[in-house]
mmCIF file of N, CA and C in Angstrom:
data_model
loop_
_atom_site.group_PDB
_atom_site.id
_atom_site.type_symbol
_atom_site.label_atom_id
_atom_site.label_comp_id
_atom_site.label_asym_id
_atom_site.label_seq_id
_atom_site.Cartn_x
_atom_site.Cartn_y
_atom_site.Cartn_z
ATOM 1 N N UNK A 187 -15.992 0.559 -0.640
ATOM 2 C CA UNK A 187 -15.654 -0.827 -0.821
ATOM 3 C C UNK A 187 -14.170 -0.962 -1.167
ATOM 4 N N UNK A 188 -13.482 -2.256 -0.759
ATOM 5 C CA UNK A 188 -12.387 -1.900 -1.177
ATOM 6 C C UNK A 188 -12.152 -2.947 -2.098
ATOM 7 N N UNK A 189 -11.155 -2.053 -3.040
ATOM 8 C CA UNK A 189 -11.196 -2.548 -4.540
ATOM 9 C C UNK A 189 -9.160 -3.399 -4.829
ATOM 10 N N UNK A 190 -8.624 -3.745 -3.477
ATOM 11 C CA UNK A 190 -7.376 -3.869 -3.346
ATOM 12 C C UNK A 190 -6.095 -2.575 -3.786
ATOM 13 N N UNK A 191 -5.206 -2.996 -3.460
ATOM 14 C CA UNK A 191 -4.189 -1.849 -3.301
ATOM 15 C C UNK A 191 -3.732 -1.391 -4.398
ATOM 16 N N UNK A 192 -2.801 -0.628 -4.982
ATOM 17 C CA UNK A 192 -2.561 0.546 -5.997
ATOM 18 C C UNK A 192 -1.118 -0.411 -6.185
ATOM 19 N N UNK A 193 -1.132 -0.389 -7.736
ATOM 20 C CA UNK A 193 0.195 -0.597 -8.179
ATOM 21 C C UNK A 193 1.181 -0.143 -8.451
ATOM 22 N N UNK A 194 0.372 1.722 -8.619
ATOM 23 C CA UNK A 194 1.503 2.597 -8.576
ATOM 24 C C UNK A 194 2.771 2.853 -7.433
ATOM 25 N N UNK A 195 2.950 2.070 -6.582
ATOM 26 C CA UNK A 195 3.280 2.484 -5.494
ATOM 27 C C UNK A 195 4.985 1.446 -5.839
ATOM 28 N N UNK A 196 5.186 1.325 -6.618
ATOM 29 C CA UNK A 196 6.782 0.653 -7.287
ATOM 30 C C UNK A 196 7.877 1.700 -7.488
ATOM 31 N N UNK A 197 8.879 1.385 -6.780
ATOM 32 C CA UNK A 197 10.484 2.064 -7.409
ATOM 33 C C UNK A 197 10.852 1.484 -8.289
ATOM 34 N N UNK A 198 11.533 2.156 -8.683
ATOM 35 C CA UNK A 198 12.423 0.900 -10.102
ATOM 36 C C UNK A 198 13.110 -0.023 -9.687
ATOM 37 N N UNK A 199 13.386 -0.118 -8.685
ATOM 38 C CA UNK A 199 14.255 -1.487 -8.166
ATOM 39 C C UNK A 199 13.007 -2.302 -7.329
ATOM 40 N N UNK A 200 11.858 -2.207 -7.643
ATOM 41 C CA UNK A 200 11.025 -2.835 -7.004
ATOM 42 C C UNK A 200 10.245 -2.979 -5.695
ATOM 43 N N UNK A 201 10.828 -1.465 -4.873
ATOM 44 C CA UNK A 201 10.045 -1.501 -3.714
ATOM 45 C C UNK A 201 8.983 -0.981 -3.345
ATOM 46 N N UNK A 202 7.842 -0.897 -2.572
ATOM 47 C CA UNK A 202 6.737 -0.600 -2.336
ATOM 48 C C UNK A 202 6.361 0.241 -1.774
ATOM 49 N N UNK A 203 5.740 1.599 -1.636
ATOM 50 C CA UNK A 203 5.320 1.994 -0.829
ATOM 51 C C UNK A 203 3.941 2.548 -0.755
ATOM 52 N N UNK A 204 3.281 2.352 0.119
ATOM 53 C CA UNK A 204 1.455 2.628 0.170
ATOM 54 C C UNK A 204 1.456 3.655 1.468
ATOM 55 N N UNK A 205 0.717 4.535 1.382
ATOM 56 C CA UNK A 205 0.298 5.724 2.412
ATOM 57 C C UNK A 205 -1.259 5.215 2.610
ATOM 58 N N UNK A 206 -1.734 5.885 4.112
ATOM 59 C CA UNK A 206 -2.695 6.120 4.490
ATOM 60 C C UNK A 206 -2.761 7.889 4.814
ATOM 61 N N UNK A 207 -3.866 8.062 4.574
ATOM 62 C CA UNK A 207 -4.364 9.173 5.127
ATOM 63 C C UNK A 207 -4.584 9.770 6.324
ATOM 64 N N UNK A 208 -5.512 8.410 7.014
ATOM 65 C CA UNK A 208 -6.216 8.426 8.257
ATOM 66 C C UNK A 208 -5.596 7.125 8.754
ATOM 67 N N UNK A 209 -4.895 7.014 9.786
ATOM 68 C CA UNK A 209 -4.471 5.479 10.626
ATOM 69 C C UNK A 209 -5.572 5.298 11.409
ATOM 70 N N UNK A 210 -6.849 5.336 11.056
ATOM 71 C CA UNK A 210 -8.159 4.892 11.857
ATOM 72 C C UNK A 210 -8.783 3.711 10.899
ATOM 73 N N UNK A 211 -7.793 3.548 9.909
ATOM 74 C CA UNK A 211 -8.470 2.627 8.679
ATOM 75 C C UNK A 211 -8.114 1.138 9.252
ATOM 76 N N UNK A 212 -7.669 1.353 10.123
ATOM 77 C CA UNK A 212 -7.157 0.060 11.061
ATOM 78 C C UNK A 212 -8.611 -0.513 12.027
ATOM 79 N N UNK A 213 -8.999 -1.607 11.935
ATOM 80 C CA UNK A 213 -9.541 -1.886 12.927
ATOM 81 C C UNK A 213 -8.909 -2.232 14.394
ATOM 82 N N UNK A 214 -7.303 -1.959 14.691
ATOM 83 C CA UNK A 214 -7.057 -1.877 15.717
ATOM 84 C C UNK A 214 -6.858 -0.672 16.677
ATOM 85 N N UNK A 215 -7.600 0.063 16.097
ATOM 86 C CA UNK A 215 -7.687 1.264 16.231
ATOM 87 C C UNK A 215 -9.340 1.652 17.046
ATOM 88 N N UNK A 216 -9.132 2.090 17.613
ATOM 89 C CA UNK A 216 -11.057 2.707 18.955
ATOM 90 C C UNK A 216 -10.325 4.107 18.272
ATOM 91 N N UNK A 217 -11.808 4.664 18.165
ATOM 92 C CA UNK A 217 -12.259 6.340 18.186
ATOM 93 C C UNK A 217 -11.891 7.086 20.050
ATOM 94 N N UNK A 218 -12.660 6.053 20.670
ATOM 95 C CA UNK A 218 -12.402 6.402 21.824
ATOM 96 C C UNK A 218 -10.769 7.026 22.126
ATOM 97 N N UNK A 219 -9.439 6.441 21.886
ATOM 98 C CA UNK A 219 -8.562 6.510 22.162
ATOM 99 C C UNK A 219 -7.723 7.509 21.515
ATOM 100 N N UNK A 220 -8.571 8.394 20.469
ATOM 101 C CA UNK A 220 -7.686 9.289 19.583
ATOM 102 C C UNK A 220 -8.053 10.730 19.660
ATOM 103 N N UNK A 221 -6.848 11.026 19.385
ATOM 104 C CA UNK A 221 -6.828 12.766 20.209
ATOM 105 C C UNK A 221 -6.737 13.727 18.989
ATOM 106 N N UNK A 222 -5.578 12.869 17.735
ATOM 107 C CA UNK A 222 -5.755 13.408 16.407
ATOM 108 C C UNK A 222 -5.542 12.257 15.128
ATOM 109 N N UNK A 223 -5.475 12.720 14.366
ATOM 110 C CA UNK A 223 -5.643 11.902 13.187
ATOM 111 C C UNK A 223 -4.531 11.957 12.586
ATOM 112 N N UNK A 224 -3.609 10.461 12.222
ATOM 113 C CA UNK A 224 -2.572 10.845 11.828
ATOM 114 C C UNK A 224 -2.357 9.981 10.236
ATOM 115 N N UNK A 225 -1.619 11.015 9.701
ATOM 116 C CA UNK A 225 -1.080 9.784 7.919
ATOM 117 C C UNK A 225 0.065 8.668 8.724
ATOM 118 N N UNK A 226 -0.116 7.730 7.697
ATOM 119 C CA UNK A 226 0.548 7.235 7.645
ATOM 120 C C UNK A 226 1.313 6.446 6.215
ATOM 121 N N UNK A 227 2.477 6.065 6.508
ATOM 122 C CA UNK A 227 3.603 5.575 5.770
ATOM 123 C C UNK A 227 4.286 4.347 5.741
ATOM 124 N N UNK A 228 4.394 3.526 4.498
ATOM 125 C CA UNK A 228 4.214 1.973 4.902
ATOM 126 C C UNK A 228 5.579 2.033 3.879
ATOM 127 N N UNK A 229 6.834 1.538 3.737
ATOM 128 C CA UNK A 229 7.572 1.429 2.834
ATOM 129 C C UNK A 229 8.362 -0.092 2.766
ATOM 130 N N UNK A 230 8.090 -1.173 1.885
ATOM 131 C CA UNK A 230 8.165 -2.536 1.829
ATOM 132 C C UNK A 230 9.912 -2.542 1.172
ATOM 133 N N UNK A 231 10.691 -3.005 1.477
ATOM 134 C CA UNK A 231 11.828 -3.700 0.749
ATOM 135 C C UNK A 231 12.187 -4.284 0.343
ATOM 136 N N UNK A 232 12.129 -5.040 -1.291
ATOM 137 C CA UNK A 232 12.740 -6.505 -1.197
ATOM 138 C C UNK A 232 14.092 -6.583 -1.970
ATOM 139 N N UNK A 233 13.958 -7.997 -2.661
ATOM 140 C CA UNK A 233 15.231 -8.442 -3.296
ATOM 141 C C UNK A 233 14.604 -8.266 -4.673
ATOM 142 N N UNK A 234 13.699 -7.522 -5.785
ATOM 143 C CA UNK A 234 13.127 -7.626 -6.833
ATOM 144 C C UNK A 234 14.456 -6.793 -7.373
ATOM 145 N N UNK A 235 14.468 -6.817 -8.377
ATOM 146 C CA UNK A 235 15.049 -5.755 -9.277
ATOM 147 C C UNK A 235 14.097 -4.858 -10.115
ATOM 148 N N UNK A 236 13.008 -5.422 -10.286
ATOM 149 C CA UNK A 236 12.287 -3.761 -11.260
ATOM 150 C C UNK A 236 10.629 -4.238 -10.887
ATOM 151 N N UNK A 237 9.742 -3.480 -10.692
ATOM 152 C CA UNK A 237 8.355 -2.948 -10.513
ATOM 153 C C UNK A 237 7.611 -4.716 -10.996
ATOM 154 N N UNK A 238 7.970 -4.935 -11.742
ATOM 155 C CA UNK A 238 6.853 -5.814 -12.638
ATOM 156 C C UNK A 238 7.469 -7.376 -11.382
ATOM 157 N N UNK A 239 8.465 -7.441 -11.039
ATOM 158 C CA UNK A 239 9.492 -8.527 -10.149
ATOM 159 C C UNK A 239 8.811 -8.331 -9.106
ATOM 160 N N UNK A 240 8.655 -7.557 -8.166
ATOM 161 C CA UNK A 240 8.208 -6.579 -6.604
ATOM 162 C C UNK A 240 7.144 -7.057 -7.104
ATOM 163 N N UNK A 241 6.206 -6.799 -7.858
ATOM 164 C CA UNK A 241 4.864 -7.062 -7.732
ATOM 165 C C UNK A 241 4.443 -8.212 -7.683
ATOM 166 N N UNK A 242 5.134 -9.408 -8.853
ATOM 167 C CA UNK A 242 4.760 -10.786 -8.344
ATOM 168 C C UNK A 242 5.373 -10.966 -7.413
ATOM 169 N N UNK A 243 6.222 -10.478 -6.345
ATOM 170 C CA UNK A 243 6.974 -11.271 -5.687
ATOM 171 C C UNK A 243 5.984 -10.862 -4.079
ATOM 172 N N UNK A 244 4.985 -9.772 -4.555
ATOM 173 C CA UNK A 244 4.481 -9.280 -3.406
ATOM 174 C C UNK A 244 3.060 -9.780 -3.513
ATOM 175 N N UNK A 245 2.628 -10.151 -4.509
ATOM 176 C CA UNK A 245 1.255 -10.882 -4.730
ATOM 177 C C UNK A 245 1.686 -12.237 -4.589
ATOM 178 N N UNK A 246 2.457 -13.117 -4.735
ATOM 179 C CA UNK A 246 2.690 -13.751 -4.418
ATOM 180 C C UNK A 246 2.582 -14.319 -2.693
ATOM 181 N N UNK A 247 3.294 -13.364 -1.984
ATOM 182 C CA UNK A 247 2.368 -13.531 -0.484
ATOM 183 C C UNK A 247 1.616 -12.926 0.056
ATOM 184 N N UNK A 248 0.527 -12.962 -0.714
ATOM 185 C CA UNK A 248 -1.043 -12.779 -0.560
ATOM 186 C C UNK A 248 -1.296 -11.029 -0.486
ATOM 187 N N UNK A 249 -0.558 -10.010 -0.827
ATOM 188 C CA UNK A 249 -0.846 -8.635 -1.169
ATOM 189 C C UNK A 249 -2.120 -8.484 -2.144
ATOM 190 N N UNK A 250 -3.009 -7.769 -1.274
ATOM 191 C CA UNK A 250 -4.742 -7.810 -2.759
ATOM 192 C C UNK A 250 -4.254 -6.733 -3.232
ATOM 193 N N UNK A 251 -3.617 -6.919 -4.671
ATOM 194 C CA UNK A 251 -3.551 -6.105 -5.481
ATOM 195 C C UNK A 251 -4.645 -5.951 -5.975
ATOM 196 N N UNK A 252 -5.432 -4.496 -6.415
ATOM 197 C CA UNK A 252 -6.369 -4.360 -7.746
ATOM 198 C C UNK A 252 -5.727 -4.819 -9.082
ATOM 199 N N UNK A 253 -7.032 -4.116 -9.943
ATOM 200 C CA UNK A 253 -6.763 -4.192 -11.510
ATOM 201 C C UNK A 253 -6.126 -3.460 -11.367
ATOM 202 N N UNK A 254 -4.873 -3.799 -12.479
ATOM 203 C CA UNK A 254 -4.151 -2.703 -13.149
ATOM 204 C C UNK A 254 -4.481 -1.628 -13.453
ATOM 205 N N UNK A 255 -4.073 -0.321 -13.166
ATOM 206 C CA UNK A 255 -4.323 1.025 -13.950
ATOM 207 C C UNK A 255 -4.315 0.899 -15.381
ATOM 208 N N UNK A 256 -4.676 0.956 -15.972
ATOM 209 C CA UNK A 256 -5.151 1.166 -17.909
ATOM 210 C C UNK A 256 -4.279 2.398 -18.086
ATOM 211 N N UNK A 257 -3.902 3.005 -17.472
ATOM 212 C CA UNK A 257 -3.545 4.852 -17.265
ATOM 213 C C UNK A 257 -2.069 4.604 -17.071
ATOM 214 N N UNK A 258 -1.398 4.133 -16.369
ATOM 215 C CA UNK A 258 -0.015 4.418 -15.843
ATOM 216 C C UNK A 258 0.823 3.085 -16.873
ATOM 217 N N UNK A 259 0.068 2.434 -17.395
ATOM 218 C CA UNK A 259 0.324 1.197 -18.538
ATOM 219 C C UNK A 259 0.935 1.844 -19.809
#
């Protein structure tokens, strides 16, 4: 189930980045059409200055963040 995206994924100047494992997590993606399985790498840029800025500024247009980690807090 999915429980929205990871917050750990902040630079200190506020940018984002989220990995996949498997790029089959895509529904634009057919089994039919794949030969191997590849990671993938998503890296967001903005104008935030620090982690806590990037994050409202990325939930803000509609990013499903999860709950906060209790752990990395």
């Amino acid at each position: 189930d999915f429980r929205g995206i990871s917050d750990k994924g902040f630079d200190r100047q506020g940018n984002y980045t989220v990995g996949f494992k498997e790029h089959i997590a895509f529904p634009e993606v057919t089994m039919e059409d794949i030969d191997k399985i590849h990671g993938l790498q998503i890296i967001i840029g903005t104008t935030a200055k620090n982690p806590k800025a990037g994050r409202a500024l990325l939930a803000a247009i509609g990013f499903p963040f999860g709950a906060p980690d209790k752990k990395s807090k």
